[in-house]
Short mmCIF file of C-alpha atoms in Angstrom, two decimals:
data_model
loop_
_atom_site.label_atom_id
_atom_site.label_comp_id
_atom_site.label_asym_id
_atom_site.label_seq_id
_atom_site.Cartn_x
_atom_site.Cartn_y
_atom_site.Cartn_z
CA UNK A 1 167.61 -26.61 -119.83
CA UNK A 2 170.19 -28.19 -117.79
CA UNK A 3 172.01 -26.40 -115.19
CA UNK A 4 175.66 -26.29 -117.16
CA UNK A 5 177.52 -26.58 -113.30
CA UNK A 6 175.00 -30.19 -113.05
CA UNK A 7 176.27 -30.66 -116.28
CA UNK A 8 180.22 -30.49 -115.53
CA UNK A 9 179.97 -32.37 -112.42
CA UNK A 10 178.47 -35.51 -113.94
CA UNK A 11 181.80 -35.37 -116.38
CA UNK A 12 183.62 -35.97 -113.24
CA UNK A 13 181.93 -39.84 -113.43
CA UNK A 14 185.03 -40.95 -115.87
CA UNK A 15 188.39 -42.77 -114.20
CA UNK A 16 190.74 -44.48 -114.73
CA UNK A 17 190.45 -48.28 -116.17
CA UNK A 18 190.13 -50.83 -113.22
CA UNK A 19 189.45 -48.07 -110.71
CA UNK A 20 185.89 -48.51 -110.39
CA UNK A 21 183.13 -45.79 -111.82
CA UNK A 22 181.14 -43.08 -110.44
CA UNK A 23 177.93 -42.63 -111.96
CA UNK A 24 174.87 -39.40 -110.62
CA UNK A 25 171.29 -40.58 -110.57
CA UNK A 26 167.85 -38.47 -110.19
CA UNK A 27 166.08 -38.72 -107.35
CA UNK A 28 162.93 -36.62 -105.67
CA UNK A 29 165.79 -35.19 -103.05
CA UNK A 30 167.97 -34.00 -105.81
CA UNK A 31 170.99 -35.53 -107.80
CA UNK A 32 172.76 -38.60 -105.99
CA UNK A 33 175.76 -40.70 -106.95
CA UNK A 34 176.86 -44.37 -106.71
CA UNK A 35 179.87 -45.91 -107.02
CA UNK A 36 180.55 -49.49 -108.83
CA UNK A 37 184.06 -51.47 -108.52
CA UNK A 38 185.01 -55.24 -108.88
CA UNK A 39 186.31 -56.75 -105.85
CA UNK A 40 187.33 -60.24 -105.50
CA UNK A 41 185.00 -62.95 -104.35
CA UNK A 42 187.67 -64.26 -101.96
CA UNK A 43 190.68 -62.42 -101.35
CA UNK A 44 192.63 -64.72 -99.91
CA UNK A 45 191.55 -67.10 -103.33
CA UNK A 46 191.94 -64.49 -106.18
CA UNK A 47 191.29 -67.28 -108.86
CA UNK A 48 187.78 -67.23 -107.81
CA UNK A 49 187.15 -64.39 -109.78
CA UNK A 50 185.44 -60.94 -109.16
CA UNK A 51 182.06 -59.75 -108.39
CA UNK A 52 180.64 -55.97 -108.15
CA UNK A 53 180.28 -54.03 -105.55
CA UNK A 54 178.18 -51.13 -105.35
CA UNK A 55 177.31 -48.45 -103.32
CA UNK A 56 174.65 -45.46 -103.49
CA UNK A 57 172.91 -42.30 -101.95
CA UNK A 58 175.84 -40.14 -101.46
CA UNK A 59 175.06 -36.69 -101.75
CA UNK A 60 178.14 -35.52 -103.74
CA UNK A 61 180.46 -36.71 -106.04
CA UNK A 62 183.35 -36.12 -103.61
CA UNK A 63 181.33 -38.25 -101.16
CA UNK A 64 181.05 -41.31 -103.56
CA UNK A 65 184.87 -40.75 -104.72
CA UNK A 66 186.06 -40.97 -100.98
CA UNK A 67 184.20 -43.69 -100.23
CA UNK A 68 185.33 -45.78 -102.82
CA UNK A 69 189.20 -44.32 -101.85
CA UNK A 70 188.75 -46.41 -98.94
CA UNK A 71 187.21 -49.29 -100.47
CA UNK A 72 190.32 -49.71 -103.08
CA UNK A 73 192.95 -48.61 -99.90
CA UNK A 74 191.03 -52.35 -97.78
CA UNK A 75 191.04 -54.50 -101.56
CA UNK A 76 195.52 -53.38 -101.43
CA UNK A 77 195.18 -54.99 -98.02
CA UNK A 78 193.14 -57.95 -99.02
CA UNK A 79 190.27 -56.81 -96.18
CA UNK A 80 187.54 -58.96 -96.55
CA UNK A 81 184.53 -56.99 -97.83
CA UNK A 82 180.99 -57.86 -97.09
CA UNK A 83 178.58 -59.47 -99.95
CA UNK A 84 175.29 -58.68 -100.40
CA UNK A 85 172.65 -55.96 -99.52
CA UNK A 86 170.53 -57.74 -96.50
CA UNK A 87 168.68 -55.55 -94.63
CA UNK A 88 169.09 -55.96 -90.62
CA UNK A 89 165.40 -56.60 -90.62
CA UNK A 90 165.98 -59.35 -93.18
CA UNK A 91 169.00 -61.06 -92.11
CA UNK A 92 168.29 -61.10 -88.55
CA UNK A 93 164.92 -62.66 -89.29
CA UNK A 94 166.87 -65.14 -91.53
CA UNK A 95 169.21 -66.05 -88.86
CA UNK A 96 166.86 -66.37 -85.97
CA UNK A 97 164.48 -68.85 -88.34
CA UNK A 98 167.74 -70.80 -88.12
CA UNK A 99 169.07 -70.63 -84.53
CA UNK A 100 168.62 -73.84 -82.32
CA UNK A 101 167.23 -72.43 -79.30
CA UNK A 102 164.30 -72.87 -76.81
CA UNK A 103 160.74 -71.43 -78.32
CA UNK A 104 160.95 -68.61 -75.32
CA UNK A 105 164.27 -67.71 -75.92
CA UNK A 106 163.29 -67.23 -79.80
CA UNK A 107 160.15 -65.29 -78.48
CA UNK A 108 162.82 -62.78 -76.65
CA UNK A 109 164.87 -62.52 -79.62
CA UNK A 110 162.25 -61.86 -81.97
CA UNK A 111 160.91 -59.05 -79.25
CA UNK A 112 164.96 -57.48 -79.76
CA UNK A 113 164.73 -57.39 -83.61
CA UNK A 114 160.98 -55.82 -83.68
CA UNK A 115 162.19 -53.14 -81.46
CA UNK A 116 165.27 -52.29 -83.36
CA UNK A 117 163.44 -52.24 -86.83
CA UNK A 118 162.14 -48.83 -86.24
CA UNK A 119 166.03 -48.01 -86.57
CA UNK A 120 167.89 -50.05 -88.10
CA UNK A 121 165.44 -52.64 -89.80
CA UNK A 122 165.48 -51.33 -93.23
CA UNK A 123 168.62 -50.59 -93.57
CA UNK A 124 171.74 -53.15 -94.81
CA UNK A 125 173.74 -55.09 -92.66
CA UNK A 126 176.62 -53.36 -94.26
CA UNK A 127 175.82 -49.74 -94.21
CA UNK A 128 175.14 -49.75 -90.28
CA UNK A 129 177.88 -48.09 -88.32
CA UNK A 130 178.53 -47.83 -84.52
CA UNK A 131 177.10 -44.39 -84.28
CA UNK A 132 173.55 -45.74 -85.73
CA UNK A 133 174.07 -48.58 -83.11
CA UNK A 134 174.63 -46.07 -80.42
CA UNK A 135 171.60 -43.85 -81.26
CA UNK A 136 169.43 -47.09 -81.91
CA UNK A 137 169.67 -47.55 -78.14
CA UNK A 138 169.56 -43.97 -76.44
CA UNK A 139 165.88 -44.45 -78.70
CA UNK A 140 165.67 -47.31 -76.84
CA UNK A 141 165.77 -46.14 -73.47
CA UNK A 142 164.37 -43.12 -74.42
CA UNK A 143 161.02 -43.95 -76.03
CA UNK A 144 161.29 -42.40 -78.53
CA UNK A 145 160.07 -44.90 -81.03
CA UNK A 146 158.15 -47.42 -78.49
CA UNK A 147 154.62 -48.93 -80.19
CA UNK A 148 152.35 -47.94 -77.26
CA UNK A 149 151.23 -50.76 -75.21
CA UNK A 150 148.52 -51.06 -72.68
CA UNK A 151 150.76 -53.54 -70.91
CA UNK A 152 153.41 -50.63 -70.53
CA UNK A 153 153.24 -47.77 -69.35
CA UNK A 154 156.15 -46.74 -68.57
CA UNK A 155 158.37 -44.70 -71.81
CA UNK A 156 161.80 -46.04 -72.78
CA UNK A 157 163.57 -49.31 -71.74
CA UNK A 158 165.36 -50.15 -68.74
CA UNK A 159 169.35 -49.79 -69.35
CA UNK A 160 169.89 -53.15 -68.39
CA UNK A 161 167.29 -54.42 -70.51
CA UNK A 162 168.92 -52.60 -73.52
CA UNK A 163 171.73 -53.96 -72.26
CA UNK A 164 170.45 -57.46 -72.85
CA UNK A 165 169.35 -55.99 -76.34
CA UNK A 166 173.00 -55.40 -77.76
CA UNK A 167 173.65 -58.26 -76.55
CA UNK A 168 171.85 -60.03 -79.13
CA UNK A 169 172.42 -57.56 -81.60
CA UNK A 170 176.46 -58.18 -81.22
CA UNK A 171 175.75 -61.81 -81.71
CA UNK A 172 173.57 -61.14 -84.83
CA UNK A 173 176.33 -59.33 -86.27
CA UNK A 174 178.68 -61.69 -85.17
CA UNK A 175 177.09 -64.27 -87.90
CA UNK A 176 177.19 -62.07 -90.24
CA UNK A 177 180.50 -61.42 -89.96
CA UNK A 178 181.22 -65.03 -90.12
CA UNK A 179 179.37 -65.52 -93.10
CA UNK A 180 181.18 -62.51 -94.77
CA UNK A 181 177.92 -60.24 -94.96
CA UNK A 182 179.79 -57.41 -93.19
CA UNK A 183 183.17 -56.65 -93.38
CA UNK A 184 183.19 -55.51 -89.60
CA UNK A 185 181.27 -55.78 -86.33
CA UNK A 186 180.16 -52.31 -85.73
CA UNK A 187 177.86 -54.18 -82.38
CA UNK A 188 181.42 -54.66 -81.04
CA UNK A 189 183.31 -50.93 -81.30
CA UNK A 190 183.63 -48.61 -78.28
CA UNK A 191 181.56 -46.19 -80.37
CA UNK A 192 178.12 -48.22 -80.80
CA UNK A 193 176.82 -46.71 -77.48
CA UNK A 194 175.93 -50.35 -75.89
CA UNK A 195 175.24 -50.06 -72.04
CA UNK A 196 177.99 -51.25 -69.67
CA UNK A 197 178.98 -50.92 -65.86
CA UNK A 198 176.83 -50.86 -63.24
CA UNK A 199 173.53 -49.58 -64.72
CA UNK A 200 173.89 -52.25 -67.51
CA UNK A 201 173.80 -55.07 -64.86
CA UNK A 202 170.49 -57.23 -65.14
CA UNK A 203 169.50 -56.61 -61.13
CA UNK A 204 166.25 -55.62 -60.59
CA UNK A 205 164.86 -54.51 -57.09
CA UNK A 206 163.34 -57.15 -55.15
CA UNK A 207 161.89 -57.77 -51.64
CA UNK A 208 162.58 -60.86 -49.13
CA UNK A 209 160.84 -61.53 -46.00
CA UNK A 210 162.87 -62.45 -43.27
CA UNK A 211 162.97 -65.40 -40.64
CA UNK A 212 159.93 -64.19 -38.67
CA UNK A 213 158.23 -62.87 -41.13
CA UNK A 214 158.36 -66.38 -43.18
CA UNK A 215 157.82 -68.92 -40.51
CA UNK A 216 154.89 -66.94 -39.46
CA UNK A 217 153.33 -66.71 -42.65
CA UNK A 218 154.26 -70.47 -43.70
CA UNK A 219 153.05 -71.73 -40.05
CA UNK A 220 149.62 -69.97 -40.65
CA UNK A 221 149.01 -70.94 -44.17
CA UNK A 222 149.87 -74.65 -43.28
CA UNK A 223 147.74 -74.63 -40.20
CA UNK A 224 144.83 -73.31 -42.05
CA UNK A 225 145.31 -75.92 -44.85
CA UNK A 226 145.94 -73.52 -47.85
CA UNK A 227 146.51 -75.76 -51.02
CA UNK A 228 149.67 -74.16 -51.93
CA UNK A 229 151.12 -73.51 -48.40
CA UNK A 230 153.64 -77.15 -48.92
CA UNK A 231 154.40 -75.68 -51.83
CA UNK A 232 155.82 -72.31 -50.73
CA UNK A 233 157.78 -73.67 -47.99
CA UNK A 234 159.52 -75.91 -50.10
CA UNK A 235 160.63 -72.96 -52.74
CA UNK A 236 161.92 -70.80 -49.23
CA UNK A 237 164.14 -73.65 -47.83
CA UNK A 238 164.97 -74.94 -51.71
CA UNK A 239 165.52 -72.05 -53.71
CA UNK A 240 163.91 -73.74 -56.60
CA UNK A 241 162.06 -71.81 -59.23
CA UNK A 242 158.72 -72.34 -59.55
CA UNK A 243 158.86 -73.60 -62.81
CA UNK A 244 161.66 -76.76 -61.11
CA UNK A 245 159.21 -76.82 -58.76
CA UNK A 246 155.61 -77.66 -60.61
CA UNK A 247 157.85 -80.08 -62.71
CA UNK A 248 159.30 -82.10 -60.12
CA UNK A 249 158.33 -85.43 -60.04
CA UNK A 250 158.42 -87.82 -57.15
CA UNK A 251 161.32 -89.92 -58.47
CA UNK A 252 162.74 -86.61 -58.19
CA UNK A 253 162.53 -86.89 -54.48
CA UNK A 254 165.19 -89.15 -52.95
CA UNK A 255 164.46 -89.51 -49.27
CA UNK A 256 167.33 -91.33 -48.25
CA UNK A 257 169.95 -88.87 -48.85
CA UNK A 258 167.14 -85.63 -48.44
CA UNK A 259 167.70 -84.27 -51.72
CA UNK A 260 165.88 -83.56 -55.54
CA UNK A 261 167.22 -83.48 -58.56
CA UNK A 262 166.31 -80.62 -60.71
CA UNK A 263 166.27 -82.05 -64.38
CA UNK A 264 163.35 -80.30 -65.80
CA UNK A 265 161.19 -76.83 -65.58
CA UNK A 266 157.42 -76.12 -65.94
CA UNK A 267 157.56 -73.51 -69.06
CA UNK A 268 154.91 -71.01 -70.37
CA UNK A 269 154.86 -71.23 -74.54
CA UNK A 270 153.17 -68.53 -76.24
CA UNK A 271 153.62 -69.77 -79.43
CA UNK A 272 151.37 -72.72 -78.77
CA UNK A 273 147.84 -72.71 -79.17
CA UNK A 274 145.88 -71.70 -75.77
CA UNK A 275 144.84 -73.99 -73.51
CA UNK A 276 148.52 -75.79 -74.01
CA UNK A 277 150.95 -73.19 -73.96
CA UNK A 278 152.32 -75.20 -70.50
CA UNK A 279 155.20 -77.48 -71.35
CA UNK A 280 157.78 -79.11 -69.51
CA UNK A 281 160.97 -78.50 -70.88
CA UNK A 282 164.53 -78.38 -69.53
CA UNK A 283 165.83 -76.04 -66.83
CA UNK A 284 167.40 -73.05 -67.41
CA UNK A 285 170.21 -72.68 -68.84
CA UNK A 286 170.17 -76.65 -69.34
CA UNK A 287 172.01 -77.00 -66.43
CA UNK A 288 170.40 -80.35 -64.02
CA UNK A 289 171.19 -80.09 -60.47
CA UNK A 290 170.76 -81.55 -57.00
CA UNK A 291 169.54 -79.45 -53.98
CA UNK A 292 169.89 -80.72 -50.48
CA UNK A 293 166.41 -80.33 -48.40
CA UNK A 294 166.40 -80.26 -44.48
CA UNK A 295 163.65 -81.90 -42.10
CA UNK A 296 161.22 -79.79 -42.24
CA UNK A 297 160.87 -80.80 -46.19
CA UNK A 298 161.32 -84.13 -45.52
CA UNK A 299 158.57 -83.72 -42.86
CA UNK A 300 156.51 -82.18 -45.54
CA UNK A 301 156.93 -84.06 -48.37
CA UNK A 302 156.83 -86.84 -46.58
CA UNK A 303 153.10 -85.73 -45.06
CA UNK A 304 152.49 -84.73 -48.95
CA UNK A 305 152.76 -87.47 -50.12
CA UNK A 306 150.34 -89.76 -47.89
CA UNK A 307 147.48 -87.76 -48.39
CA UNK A 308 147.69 -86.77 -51.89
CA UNK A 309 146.16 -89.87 -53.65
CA UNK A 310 143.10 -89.34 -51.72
CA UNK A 311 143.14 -85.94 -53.15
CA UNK A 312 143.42 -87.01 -56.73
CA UNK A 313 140.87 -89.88 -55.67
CA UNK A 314 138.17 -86.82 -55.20
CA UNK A 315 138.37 -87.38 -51.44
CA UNK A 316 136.59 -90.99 -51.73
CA UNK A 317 139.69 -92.82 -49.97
CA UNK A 318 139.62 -95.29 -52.52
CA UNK A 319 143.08 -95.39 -53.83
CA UNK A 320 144.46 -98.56 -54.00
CA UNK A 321 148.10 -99.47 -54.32
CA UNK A 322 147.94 -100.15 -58.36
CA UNK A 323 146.40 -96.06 -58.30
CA UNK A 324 149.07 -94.96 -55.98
CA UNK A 325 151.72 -92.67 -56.82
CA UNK A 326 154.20 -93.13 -59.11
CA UNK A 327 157.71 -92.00 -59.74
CA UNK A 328 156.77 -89.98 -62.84
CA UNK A 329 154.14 -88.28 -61.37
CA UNK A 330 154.59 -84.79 -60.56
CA UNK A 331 154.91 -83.94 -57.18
CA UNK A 332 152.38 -81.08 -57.20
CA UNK A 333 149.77 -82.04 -60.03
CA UNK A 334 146.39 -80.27 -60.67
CA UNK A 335 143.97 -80.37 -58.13
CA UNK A 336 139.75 -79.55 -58.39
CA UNK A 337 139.96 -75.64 -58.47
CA UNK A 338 143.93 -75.57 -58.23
CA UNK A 339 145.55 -75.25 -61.67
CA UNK A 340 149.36 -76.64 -61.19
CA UNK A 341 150.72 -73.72 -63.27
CA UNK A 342 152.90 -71.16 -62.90
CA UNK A 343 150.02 -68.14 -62.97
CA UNK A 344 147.96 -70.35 -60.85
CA UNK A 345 150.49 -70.61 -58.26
CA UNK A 346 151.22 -66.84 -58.21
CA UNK A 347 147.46 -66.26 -57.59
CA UNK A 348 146.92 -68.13 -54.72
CA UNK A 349 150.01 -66.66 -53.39
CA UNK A 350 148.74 -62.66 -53.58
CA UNK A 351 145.47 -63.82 -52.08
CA UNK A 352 146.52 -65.87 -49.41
CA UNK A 353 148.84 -62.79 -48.52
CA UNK A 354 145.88 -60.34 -48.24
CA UNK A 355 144.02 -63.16 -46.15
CA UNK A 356 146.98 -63.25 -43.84
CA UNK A 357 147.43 -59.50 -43.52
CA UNK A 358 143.17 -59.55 -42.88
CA UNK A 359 143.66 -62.05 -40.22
CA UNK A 360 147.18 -60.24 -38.74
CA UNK A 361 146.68 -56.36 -39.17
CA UNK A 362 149.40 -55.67 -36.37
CA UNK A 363 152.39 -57.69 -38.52
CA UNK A 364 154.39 -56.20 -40.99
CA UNK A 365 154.22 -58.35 -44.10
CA UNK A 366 155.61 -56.97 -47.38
CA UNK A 367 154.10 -57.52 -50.71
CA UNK A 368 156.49 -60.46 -51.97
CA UNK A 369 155.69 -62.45 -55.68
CA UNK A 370 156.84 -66.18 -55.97
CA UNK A 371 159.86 -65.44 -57.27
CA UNK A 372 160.90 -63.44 -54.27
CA UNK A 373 161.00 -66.38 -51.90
CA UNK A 374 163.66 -67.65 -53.80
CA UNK A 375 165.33 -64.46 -53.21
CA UNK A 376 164.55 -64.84 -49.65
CA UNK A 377 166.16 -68.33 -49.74
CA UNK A 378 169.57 -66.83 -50.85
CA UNK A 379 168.95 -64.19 -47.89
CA UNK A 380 168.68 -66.74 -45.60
CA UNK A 381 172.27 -68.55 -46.75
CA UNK A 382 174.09 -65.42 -46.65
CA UNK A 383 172.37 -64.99 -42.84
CA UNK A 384 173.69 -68.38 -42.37
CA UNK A 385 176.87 -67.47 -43.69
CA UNK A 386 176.67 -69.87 -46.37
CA UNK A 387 179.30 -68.94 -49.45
CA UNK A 388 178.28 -67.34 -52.90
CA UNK A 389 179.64 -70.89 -54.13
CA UNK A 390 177.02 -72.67 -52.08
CA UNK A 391 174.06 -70.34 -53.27
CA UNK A 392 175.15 -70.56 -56.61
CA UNK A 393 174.95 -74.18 -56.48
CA UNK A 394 171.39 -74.35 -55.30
CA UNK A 395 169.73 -71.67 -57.06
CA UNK A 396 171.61 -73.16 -60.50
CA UNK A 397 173.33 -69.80 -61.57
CA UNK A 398 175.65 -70.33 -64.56
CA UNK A 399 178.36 -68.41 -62.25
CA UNK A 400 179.08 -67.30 -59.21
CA UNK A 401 179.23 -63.87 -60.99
CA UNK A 402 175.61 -64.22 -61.70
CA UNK A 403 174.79 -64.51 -57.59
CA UNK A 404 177.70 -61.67 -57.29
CA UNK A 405 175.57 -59.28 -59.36
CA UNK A 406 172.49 -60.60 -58.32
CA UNK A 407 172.87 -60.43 -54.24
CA UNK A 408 175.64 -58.16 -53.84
CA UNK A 409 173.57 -55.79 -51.19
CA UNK A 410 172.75 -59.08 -49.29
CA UNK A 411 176.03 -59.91 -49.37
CA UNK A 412 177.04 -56.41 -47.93
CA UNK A 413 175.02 -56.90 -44.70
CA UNK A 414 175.61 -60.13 -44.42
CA UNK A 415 179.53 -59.05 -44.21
CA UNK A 416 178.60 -56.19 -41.78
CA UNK A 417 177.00 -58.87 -39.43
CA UNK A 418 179.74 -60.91 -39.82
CA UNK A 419 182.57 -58.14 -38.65
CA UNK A 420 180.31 -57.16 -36.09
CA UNK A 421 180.08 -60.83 -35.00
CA UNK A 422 184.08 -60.90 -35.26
CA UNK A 423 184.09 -57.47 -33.31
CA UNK A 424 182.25 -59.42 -30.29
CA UNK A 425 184.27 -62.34 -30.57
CA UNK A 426 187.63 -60.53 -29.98
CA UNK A 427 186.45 -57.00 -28.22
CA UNK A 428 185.93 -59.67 -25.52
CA UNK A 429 189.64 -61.27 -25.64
CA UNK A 430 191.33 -58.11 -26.54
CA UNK A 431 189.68 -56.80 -22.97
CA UNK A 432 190.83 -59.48 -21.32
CA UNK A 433 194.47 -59.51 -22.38
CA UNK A 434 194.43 -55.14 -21.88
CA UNK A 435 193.26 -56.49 -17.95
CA UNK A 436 195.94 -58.29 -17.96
CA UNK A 437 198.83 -56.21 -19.17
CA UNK A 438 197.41 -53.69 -16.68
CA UNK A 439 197.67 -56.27 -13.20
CA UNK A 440 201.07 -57.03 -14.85
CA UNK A 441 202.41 -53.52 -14.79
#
């Protein structure tokens, strides 16, 4: 028998003509209600016609009735209301199938949308508010949803990296917005919880070696003919990545002037089937530039590349001049038992460390990776007193902001040194003219 108060709220489901219905359903929870109105396709083009718009899983009548309140109160003031019931999961799948961008970019991307589905992937675009957004990352950082993953051990996400996150998820709603899915960007309200200031900067902590420490290590692995040990010097007085680096060419190289010209990268594609995931694609950011080198890369490349054809020659010294280099081949190609890769590269470098460390227990040398000598390079400018304009130029930052954010504790000592420098410069003249003022008197 049905319960007679059940009964009397489902005759609340009539209203008035053109004012939308209200209508309970059965469900394994208990009763729920939806709501069902005609809105126009285009407000802005009311000839168009109407469509229906629905809405359900509220608990209570009242629920449903206020709900749909507001939805008449935003059709008075012509406020564009979203069509459709895409999932997030759905549409940001749908959107990233369809965004131009670089395969490992679309790799990151897809890694963003995988770890918000456990949140927010089943449910539509247009039901997801701020506060969903908000809790959707505390998850993040917290763990509390994270697929376990022998590569990671470590629980929760790094702020910055949820940062980078909502982010994407702001630009993801963005297109929906644009394409009238949603009727607002809930990504872009102070309420959705995304990660800002300090902690939500992308600077991770690195270590650089400094002058002695480099030319000592770079002087030993040349001197004891390491295959790489050219190659490492260059990224320290470049600042190239070593990506730019494994893709230069030597029509790169202009001699004359003592500079290269960065125009492509050495990338890693996972996407492609193994044994040629390495590509060469553009630079990052797709942003070409040219980077100065001094002598001692001159000296070096110059050294490089005399002896290198009788290196691809297997040592036979039969090269001739039709054989010899060319300008489109790469600077630092694969060598018997030297893979010119990225990974490769790396490897040699950890091992040649330990080797160095074996052969020079008393020195202090730090752990660095690859990466970290171009860190060092930008240590060394700042030493030099080179500007944040200059380093951005020649690492190929998209803004100085970028090096800002990046180097800012370098940039701190380096500004000590320099008012202690300025200190020494004028304690000395400010002596001189209190001596003075004193034989005066």
């Amino acid at each position: 028998m049905t319960d007679p108060r059940r009964r009397s709220s489902r005759r609340r489901s009539v209203r008035g003509r053109g004012t939308g219905s209200i209508t309970p359903y059965d469900t394994k929870a208990g009763t729920r209600w939806r709501f069902q109105v005609n809105v126009p396709v285009d407000p802005a083009r009311p000839e168009i016609g109407d469509r229906k718009h629905s809405r359900a899983g509220f608990t209570s009548y009242e629920a449903a009735d206020a709900e749909l309140t507001l939805l008449r109160a935003d059709l008075m003031r012509q406020v564009p209301q979203p069509r459709g019931r895409d999932t997030f999961a759905a549409y940001g799948q749908r959107w990233l199938d369809g965004h131009a961008v670089g395969n490992g970019t679309r790799m990151y991307i897809q890694r963003v949308l995988d770890a918000m589905d456990p949140y927010i992937g089943p449910v539509p675009m247009a039901d997801i508010r701020a506060t969903d957004l908000a809790a959707a990352y505390r998850g993040l950082e917290n763990g509390a949803k994270q697929t376990p993953s022998p590569k990671r051990r470590a629980k929760g996400l790094a702020t910055s990296t949820v940062a980078r996150y909502a982010n994407w998820v702001n630009t993801i709603f963005l297109a929906a917005l644009d394409e009238g899915i949603v009727a607002r960007n809930p990504a872009n309200s102070k309420h959705s919880g995304r990660p800002r200031g300090e902690t939500a900067k992308r600077v991770k902590p690195f270590v650089i070696w400094n002058v002695e420490q480099l030319t000592s290590f770079c002087d030993w692995a040349l001197a004891d003919d390491e295959p790489w040990a050219r190659a490492w010097i260059l990224l320290s007085r470049t600042g190239l990545r070593s990506g730019e680096l494994l893709a230069l060419r030597w029509g790169d190289v202009n001699f004359k002037k003592s500079e290269l010209r960065i125009e492509r990268a050495l990338h890693y594609d996972e996407t492609r089937p193994v044994g040629e995931r390495y590509v060469t694609g553009s630079v990052k950011g797709g942003r070409p530039r040219t980077v100065s080198f001094d002598r001692t890369c001159a000296s070096i490349l110059d050294d490089w590349r005399k002896v290198l054809p009788a290196l691809l020659a297997g040592g036979r010294g039969n090269v001739t001049a039709l054989f010899g280099l060319r300008a489109h081949d790469p600077v630092f190609p694969s060598l018997p038992g030297r893979a010119a890769t990225q990974s490769g590269l790396h490897g040699a470098f950890l091992r040649v460390q330990r080797h160095y460390r074996e052969a020079h227990p008393e020195r202090d040398l730090p752990r660095l990776t690859v990466h970290e000598l171009r860190h060092t390079h930008a240590s060394l400018l700042f030493e030099a007193g080179q500007s944040v304009k200059v380093a951005q130029e020649r690492l190929g930052h998209a803004s100085a902001q970028v090096t800002l954010n990046t180097y800012a504790h370098l940039l701190h000592d380096a500004q000590s040194r320099a008012a202690a420098a300025l200190d020494d410069l004028l304690g000395g003249k400010a002596g001189a003219v209190e001596s003075g003022s004193t034989r005066s008197d």
